[in-house]
mmCIF file with all atom_site columns, C-alpha atoms in Angstrom:
data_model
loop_
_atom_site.group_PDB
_atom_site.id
_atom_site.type_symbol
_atom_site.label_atom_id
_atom_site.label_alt_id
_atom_site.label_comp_id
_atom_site.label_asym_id
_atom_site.label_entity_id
_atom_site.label_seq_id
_atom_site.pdbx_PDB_ins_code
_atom_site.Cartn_x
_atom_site.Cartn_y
_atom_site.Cartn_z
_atom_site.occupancy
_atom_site.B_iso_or_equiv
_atom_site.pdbx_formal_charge
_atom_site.auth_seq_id
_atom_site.auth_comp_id
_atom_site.auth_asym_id
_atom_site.auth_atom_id
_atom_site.pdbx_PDB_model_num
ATOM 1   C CA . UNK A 1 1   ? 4.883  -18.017 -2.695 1.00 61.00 ? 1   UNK A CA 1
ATOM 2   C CA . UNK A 1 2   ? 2.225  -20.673 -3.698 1.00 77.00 ? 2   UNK A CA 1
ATOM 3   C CA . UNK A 1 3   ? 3.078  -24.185 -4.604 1.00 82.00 ? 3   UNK A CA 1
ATOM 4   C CA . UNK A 1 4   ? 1.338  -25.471 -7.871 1.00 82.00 ? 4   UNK A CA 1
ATOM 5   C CA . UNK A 1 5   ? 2.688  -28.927 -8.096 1.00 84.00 ? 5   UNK A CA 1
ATOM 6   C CA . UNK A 1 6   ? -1.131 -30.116 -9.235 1.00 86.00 ? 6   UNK A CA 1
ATOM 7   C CA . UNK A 1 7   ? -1.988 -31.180 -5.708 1.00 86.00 ? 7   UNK A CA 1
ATOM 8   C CA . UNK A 1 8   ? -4.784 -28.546 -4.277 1.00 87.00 ? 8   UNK A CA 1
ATOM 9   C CA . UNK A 1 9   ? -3.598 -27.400 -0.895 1.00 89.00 ? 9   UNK A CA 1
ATOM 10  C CA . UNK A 1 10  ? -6.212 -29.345 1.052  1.00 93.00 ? 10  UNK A CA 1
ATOM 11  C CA . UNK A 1 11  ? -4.527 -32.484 -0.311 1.00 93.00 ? 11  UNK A CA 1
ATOM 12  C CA . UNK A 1 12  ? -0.988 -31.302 0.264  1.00 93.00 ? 12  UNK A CA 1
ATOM 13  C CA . UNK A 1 13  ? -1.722 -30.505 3.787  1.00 94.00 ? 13  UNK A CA 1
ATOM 14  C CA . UNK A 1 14  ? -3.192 -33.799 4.167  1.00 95.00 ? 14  UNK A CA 1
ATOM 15  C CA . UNK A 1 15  ? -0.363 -35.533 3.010  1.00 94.00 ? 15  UNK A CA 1
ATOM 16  C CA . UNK A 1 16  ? 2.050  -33.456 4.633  1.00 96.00 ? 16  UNK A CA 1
ATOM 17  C CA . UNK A 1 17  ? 0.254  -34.418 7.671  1.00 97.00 ? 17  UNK A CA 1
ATOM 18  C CA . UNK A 1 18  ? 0.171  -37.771 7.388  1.00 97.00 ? 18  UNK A CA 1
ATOM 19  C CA . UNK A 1 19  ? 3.852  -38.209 6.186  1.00 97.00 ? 19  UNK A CA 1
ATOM 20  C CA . UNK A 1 20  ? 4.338  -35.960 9.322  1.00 98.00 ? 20  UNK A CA 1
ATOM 21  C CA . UNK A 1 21  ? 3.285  -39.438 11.488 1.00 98.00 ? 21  UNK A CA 1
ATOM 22  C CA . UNK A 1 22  ? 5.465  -41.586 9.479  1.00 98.00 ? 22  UNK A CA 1
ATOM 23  C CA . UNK A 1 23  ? 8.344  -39.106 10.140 1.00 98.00 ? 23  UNK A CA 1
ATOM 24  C CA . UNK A 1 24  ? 7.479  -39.376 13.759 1.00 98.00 ? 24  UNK A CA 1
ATOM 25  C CA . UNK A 1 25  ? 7.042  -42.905 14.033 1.00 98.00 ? 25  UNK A CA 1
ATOM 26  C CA . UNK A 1 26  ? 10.458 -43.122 11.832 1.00 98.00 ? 26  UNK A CA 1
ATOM 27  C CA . UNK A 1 27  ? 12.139 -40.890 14.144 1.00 97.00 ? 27  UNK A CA 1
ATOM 28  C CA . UNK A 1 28  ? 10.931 -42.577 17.802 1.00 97.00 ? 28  UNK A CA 1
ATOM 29  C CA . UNK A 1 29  ? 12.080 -46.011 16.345 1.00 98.00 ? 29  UNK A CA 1
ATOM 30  C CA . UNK A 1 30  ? 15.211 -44.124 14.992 1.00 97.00 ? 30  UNK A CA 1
ATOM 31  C CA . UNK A 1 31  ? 15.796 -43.036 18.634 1.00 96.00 ? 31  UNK A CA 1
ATOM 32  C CA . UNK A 1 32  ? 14.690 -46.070 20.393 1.00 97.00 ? 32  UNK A CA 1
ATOM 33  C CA . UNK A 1 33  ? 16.782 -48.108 18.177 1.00 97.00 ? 33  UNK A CA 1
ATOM 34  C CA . UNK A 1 34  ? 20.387 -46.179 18.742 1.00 96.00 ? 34  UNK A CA 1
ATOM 35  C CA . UNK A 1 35  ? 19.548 -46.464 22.363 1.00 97.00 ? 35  UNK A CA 1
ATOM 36  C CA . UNK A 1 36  ? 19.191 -50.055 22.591 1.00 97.00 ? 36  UNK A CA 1
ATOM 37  C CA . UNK A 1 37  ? 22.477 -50.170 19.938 1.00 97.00 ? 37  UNK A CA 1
ATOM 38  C CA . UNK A 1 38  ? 24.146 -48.295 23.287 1.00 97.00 ? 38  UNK A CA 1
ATOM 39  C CA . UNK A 1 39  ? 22.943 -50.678 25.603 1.00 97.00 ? 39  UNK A CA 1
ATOM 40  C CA . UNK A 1 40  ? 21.880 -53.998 24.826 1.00 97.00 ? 40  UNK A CA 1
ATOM 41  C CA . UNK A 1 41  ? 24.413 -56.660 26.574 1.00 96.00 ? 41  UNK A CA 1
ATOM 42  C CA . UNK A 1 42  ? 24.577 -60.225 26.998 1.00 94.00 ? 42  UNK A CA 1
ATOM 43  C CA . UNK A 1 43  ? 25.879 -63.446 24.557 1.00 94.00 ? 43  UNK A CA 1
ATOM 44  C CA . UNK A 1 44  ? 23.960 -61.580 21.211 1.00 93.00 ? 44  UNK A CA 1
ATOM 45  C CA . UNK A 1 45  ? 26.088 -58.225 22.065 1.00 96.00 ? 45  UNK A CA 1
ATOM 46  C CA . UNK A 1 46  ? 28.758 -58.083 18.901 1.00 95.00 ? 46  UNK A CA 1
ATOM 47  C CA . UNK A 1 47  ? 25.742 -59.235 16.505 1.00 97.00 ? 47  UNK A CA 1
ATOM 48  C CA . UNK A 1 48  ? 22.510 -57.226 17.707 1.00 96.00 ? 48  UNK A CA 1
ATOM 49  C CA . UNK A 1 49  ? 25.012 -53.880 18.613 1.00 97.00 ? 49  UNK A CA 1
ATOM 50  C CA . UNK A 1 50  ? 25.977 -54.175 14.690 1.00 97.00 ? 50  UNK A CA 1
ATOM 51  C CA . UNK A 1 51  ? 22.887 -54.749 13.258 1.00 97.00 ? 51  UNK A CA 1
ATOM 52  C CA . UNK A 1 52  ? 21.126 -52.200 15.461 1.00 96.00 ? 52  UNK A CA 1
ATOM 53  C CA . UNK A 1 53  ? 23.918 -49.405 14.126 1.00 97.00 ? 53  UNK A CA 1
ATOM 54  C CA . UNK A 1 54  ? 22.889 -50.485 10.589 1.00 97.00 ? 54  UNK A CA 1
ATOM 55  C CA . UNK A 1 55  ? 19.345 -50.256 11.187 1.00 97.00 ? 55  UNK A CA 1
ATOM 56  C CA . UNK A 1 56  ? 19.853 -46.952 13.066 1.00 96.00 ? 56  UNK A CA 1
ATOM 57  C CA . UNK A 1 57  ? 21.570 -45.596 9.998  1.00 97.00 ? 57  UNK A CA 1
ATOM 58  C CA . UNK A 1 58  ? 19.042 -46.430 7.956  1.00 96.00 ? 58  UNK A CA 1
ATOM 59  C CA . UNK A 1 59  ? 15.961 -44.862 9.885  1.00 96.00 ? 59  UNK A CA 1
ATOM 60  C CA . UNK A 1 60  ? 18.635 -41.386 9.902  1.00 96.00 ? 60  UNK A CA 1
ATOM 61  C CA . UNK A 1 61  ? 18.562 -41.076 5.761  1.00 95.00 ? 61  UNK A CA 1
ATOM 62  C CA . UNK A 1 62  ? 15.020 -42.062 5.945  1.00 95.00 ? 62  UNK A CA 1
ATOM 63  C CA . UNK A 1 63  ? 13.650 -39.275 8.198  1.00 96.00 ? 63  UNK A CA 1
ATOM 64  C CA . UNK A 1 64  ? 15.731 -36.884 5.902  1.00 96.00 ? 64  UNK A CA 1
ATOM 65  C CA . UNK A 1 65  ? 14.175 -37.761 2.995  1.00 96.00 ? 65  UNK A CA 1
ATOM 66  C CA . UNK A 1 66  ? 10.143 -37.600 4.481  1.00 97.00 ? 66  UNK A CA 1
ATOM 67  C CA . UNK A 1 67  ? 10.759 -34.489 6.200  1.00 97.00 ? 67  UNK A CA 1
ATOM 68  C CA . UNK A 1 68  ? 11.946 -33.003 2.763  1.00 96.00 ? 68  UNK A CA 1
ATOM 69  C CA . UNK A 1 69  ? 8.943  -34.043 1.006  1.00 95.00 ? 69  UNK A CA 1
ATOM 70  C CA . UNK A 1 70  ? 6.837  -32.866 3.786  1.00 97.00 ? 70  UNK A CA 1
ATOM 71  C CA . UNK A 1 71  ? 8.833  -29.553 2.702  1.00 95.00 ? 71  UNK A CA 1
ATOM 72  C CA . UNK A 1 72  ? 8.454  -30.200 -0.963 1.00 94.00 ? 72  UNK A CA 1
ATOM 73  C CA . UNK A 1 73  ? 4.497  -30.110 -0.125 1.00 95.00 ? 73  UNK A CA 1
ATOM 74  C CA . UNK A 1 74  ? 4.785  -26.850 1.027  1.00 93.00 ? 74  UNK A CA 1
ATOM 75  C CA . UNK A 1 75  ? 4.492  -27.753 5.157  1.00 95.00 ? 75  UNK A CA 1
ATOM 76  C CA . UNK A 1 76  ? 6.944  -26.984 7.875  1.00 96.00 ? 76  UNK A CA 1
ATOM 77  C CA . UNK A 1 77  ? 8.152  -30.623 9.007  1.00 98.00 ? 77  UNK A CA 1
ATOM 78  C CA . UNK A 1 78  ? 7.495  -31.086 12.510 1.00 97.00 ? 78  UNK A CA 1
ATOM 79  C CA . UNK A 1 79  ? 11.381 -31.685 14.407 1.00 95.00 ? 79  UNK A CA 1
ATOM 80  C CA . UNK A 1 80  ? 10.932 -31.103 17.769 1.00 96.00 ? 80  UNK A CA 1
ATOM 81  C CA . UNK A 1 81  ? 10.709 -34.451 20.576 1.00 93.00 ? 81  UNK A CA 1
ATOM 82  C CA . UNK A 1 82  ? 7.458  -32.667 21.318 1.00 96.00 ? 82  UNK A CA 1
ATOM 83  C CA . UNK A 1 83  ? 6.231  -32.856 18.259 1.00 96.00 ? 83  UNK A CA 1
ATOM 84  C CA . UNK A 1 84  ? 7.641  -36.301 17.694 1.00 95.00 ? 84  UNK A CA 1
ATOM 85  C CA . UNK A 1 85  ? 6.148  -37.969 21.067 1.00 94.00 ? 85  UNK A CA 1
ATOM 86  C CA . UNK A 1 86  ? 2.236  -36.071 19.830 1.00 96.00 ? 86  UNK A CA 1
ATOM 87  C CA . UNK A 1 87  ? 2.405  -37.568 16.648 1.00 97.00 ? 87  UNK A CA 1
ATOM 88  C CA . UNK A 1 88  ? 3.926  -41.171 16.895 1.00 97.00 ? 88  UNK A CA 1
ATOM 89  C CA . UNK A 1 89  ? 2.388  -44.132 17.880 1.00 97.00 ? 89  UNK A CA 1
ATOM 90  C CA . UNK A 1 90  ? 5.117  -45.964 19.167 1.00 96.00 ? 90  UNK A CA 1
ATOM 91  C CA . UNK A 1 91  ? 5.600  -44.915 22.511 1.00 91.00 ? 91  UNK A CA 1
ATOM 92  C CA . UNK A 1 92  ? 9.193  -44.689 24.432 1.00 88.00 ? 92  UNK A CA 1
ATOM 93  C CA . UNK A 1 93  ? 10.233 -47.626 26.386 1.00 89.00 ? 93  UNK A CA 1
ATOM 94  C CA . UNK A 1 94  ? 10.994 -47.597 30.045 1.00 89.00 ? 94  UNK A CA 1
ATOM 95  C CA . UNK A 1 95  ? 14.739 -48.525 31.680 1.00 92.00 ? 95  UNK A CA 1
ATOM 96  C CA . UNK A 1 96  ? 16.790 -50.723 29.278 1.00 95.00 ? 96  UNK A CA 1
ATOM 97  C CA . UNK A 1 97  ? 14.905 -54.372 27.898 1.00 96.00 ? 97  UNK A CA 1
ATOM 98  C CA . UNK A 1 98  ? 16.609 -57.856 28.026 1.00 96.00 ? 98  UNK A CA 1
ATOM 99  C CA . UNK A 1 99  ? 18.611 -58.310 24.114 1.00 96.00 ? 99  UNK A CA 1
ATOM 100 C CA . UNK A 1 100 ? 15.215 -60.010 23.079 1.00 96.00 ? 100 UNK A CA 1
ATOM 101 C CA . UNK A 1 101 ? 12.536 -57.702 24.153 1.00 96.00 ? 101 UNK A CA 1
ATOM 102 C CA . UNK A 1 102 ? 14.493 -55.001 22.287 1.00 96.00 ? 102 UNK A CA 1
ATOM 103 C CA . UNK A 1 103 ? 14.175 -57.107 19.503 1.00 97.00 ? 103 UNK A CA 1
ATOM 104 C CA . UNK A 1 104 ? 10.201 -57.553 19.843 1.00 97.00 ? 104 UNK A CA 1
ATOM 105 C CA . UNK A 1 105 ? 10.459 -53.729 20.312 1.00 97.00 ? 105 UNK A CA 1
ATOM 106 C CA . UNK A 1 106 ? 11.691 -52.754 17.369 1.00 97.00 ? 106 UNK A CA 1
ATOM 107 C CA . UNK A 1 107 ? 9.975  -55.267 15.106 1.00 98.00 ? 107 UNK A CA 1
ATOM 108 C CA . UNK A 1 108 ? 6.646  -53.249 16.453 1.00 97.00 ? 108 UNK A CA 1
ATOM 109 C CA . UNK A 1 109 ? 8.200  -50.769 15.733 1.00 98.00 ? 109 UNK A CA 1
ATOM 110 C CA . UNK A 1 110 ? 9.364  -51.398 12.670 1.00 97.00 ? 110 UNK A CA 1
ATOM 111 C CA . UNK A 1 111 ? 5.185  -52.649 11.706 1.00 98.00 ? 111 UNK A CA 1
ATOM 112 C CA . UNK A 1 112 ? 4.152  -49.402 13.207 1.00 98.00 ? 112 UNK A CA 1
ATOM 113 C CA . UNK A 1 113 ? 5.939  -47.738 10.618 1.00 97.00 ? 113 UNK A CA 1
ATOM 114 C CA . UNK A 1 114 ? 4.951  -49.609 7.566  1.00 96.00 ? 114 UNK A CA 1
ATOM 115 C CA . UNK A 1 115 ? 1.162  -49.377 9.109  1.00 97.00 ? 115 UNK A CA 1
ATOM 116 C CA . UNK A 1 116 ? 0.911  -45.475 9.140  1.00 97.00 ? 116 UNK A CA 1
ATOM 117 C CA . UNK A 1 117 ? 2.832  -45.262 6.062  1.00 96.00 ? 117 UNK A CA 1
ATOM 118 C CA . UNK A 1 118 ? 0.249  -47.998 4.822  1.00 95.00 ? 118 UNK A CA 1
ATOM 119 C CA . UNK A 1 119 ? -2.346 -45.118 5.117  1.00 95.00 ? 119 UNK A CA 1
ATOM 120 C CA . UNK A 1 120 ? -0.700 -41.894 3.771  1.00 95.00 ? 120 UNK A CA 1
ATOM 121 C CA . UNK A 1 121 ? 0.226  -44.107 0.866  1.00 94.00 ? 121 UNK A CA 1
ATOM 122 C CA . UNK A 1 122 ? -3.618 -44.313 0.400  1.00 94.00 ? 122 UNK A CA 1
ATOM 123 C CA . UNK A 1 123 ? -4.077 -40.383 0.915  1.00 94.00 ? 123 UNK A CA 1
ATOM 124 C CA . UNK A 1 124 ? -0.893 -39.671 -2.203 1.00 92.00 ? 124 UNK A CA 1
ATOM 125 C CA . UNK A 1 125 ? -1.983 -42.382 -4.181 1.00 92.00 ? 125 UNK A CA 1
ATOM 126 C CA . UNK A 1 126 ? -5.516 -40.986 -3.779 1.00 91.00 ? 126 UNK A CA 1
ATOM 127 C CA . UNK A 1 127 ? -3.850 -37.751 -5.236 1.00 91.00 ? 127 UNK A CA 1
ATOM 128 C CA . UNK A 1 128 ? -1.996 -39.133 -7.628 1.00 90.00 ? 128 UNK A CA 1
ATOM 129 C CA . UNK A 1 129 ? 1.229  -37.768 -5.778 1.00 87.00 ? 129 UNK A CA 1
ATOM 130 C CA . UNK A 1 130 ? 3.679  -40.073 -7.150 1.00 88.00 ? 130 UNK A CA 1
ATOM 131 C CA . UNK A 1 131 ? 7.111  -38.635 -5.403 1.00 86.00 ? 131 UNK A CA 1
ATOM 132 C CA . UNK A 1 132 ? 5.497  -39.683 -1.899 1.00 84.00 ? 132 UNK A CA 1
ATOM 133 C CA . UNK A 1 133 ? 4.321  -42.962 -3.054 1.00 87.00 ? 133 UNK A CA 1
ATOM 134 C CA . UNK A 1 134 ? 7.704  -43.688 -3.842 1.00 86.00 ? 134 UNK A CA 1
ATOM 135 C CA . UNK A 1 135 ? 9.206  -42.462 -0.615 1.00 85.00 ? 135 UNK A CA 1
ATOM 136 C CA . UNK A 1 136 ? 6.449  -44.582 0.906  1.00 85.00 ? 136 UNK A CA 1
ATOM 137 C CA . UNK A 1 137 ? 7.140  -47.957 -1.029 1.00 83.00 ? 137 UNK A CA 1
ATOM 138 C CA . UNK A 1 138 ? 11.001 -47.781 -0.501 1.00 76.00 ? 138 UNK A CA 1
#
């Protein structure tokens, strides 16, 4: 069945595949920040652990809601770690960081994500696709 939401196809798929990097950016932090939530250790433990799981929660009902607009545009959302590690530009860390570098970590991570969704916000605004440039601007 065709979509006629008044966004031509070429600019759907565009979209889609640009919201398809902020979903895999989203995700990698998403992933990147539970594991340091599991492991991070020393004197900031009780305060970085809780505020990690909040964060971690966060990134969860965000990648829901892109990978149902990617949907909504009529694109199969990517979901696989293959897909994921292809597509994002934050890259996975190696072993487990000192409490501070996994804050520096996620704060790039964290400007990674408002970056790329920076630039599909261009492409939907460009296309006057309003429902993304909300997601985008939440």
């Amino acid at each position: 069945m065709d979509i006629d939401i008044g966004i031509d196809a070429k600019k759907r798929n565009e979209i889609a595949g640009g919201l398809a990097r902020v979903l895999a950016d989203s995700y990698t932090l998403y992933l990147k920040t539970h594991n340091f939530h599991w492991n991070v250790t020393g004197p900031m433990f009780q305060t970085l652990h809780l505020m990690f799981e909040t964060q971690y929660n966060d990134l969860a009902l965000a990648v829901d809601l892109v990978a149902e607009r990617i949907r909504a545009l009529g694109v199969p959302a990517p979901g696989t770690y293959k897909q994921f590690l292809e597509l994002s530009a934050i890259k996975e860390d190696q072993g487990i960081p000192k409490a501070e570098d996994m804050i520096r970590r996620l704060v790039d991570g964290h400007e990674t994500v408002a970056r790329t969704s920076r630039e599909v916000f261009k492409i939907a605004e460009g296309a006057s696709d309003q429902p993304t440039c909300d997601l985008l601007t939440q």
